[in-house]
CSV table of C-alpha atoms in Angstrom, one decimal:
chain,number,residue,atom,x,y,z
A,1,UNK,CA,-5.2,-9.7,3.1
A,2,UNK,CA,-2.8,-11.2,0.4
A,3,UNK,CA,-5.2,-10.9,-2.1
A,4,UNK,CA,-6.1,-7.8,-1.2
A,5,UNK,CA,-2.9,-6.3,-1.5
A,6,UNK,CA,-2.3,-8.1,-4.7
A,7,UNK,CA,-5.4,-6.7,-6.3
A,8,UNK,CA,-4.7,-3.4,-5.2
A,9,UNK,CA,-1.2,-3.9,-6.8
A,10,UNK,CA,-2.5,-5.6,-10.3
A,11,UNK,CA,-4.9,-1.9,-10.2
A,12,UNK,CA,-2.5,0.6,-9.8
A,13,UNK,CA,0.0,-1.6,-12.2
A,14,UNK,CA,-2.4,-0.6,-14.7
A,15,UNK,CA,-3.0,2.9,-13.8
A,16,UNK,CA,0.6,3.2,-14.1
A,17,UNK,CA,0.6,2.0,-18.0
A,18,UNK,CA,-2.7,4.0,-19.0
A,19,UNK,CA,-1.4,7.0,-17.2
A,20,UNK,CA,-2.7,9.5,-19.9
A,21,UNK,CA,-6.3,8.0,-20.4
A,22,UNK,CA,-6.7,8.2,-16.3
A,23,UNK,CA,-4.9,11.6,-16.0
A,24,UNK,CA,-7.2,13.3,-19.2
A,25,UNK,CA,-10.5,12.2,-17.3
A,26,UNK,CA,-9.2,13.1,-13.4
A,27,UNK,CA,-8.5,16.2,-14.9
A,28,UNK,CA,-11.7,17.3,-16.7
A,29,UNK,CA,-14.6,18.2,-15.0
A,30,UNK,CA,-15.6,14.9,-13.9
A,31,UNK,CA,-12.2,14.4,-12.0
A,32,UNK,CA,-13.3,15.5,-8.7
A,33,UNK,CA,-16.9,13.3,-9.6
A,34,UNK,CA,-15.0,10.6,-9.8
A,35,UNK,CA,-12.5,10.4,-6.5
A,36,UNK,CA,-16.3,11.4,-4.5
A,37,UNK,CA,-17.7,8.1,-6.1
A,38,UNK,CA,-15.2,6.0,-5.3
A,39,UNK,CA,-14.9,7.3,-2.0
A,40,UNK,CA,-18.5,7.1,-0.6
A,41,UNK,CA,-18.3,3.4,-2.5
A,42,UNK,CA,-15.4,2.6,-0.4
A,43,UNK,CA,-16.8,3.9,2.7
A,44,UNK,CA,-20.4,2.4,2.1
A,45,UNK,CA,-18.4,-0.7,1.4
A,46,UNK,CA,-16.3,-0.5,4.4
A,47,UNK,CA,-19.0,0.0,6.7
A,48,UNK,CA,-21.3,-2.4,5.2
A,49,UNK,CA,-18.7,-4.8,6.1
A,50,UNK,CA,-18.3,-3.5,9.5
A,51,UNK,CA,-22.1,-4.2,10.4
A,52,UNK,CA,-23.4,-7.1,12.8
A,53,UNK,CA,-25.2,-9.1,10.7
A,54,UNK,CA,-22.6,-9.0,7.9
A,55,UNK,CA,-20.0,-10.2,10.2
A,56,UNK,CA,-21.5,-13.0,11.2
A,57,UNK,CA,-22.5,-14.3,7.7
A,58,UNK,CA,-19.9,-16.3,5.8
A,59,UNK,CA,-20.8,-16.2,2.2
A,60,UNK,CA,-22.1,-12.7,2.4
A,61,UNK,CA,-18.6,-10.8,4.1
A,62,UNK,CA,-16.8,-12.1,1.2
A,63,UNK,CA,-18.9,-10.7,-1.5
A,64,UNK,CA,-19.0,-7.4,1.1
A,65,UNK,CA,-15.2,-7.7,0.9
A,66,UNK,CA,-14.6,-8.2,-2.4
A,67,UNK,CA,-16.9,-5.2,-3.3
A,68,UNK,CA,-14.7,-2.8,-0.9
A,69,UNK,CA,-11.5,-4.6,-2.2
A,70,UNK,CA,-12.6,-3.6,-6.1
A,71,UNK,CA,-13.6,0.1,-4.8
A,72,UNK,CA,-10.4,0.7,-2.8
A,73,UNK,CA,-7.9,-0.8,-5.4
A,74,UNK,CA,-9.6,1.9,-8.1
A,75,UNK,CA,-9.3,4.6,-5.4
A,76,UNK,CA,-5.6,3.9,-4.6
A,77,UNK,CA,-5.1,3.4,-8.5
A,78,UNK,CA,-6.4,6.9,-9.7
A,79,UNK,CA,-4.3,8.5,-6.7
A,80,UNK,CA,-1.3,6.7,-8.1
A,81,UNK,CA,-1.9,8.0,-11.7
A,82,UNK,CA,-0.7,11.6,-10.0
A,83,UNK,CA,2.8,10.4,-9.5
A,84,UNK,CA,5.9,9.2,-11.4
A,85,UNK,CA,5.9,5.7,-11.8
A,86,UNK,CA,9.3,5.8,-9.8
A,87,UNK,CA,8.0,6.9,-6.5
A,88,UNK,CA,5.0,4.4,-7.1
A,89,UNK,CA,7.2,1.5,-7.2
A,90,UNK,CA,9.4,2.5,-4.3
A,91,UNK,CA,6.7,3.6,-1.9
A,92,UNK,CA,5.3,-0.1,-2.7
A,93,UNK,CA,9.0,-1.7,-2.4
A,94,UNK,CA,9.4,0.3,0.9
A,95,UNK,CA,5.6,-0.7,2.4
A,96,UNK,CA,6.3,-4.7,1.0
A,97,UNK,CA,9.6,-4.3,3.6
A,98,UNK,CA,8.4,-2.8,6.5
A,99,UNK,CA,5.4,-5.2,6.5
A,100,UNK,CA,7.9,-8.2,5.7
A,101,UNK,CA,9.9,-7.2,8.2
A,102,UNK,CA,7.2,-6.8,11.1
A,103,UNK,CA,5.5,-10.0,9.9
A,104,UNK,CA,9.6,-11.6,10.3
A,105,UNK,CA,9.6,-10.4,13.8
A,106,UNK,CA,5.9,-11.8,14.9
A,107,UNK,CA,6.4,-14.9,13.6
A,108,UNK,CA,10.1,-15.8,14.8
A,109,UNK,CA,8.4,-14.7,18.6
A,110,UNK,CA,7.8,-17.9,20.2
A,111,UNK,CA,6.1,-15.6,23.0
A,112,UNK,CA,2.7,-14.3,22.5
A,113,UNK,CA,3.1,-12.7,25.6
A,114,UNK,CA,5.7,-10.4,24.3
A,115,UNK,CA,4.3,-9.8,20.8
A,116,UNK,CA,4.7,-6.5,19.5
A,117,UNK,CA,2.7,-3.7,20.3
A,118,UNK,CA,1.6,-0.7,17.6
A,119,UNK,CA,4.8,1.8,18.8
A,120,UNK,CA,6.9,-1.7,18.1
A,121,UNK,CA,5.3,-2.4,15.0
A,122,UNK,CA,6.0,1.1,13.5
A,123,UNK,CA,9.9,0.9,14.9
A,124,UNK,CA,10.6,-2.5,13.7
A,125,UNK,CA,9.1,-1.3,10.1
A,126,UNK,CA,11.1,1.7,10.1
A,127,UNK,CA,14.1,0.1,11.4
A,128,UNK,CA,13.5,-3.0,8.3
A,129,UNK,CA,13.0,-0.2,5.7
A,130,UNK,CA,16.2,1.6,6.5
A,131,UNK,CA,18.2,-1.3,7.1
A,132,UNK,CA,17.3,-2.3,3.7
A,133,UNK,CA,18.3,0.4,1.8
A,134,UNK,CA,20.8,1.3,3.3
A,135,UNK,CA,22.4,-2.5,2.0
A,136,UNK,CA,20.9,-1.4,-0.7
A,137,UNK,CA,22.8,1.8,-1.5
A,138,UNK,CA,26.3,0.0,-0.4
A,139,UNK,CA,25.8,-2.6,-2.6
A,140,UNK,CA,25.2,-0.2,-5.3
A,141,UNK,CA,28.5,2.0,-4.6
A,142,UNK,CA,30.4,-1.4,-4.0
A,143,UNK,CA,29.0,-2.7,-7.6
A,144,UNK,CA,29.8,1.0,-9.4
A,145,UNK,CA,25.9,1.7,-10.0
A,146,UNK,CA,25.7,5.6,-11.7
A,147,UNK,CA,23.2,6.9,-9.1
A,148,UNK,CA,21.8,6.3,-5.4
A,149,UNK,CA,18.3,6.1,-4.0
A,150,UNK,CA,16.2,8.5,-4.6
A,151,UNK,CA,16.3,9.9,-0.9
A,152,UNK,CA,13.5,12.2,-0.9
A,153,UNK,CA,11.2,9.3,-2.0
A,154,UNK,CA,12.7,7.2,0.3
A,155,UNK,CA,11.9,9.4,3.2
A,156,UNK,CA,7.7,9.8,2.2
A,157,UNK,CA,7.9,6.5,1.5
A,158,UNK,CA,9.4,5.0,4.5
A,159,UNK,CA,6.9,7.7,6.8
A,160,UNK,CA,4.3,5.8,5.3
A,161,UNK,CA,5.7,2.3,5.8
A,162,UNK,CA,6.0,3.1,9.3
A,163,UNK,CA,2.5,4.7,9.6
């Protein structure tokens, strides 16, 4: 999963540099081409992986997996090539948190028994995300920064954290 997430990162790191060269084709003709293809690659992928017998065969989930893992990095890239590379960053910033801070409270439970169910997995997220920034934005008015947190970002962002 770690990999996965930092391949999908190192993608859309890029997208964000060539922003023009990605923009210029997504918005010719082919654009819409394009998102199809790496959709029905994702979702052949996806399902591929999902399959009995690919389950159950080591060597062959991993090159299943890698193949969905290249298909949906370039999917989430060329979505990201839409938006400033502000928002980008912080919706990443704000998802790294929420998951850190879910992942914080599973492992410090010593009880499986009372391990945290979906509704408790989105709260604890949301709760890690705004706890954050709001420590965040204090210690940026106690330090004299110029400008807060760009709260509408913050909100989409942390809705998708949570989700």
């Amino acid at each position: 999963m770690s990999l996965q997430l930092l391949t999908t990162s190192g993608f859309v790191f890029l997208a964000q540099l060539n922003r023009a060269p990605i923009l210029r084709v997504l918005s010719s003709q082919a654009g819409p081409f394009v998102h199809l293809a790496l959709c029905v690659c994702s979702f052949v992928s996806m399902y591929a992986l999902m399959s009995d017998p690919v389950r159950r065969r080591g060597p062959d989930k991993y090159k299943y997996l890698s193949v969905f893992t290249f298909f949906q990095s370039l999917l989430v890239a060329t979505f990201t090539a839409f938006f400033p590379s502000r928002m980008v960053v912080s919706a990443a910033m704000t998802t790294a948190v929420g998951v850190g801070g879910v992942t914080l409270a599973t492992v410090s439970n010593s009880n499986p028994k009372y391990d945290l169910t979906q509704m408790g997995q989105g709260i604890m997220s949301l709760t890690s995300v705004f706890v954050c920034y709001a420590l965040a934005n204090l210690l940026g008015k106690i330090m004299g920064f110029k400008a807060g947190l760009p709260w509408n970002e913050l909100l989409m962002c942390s809705v998708g954290a949570g989700i």
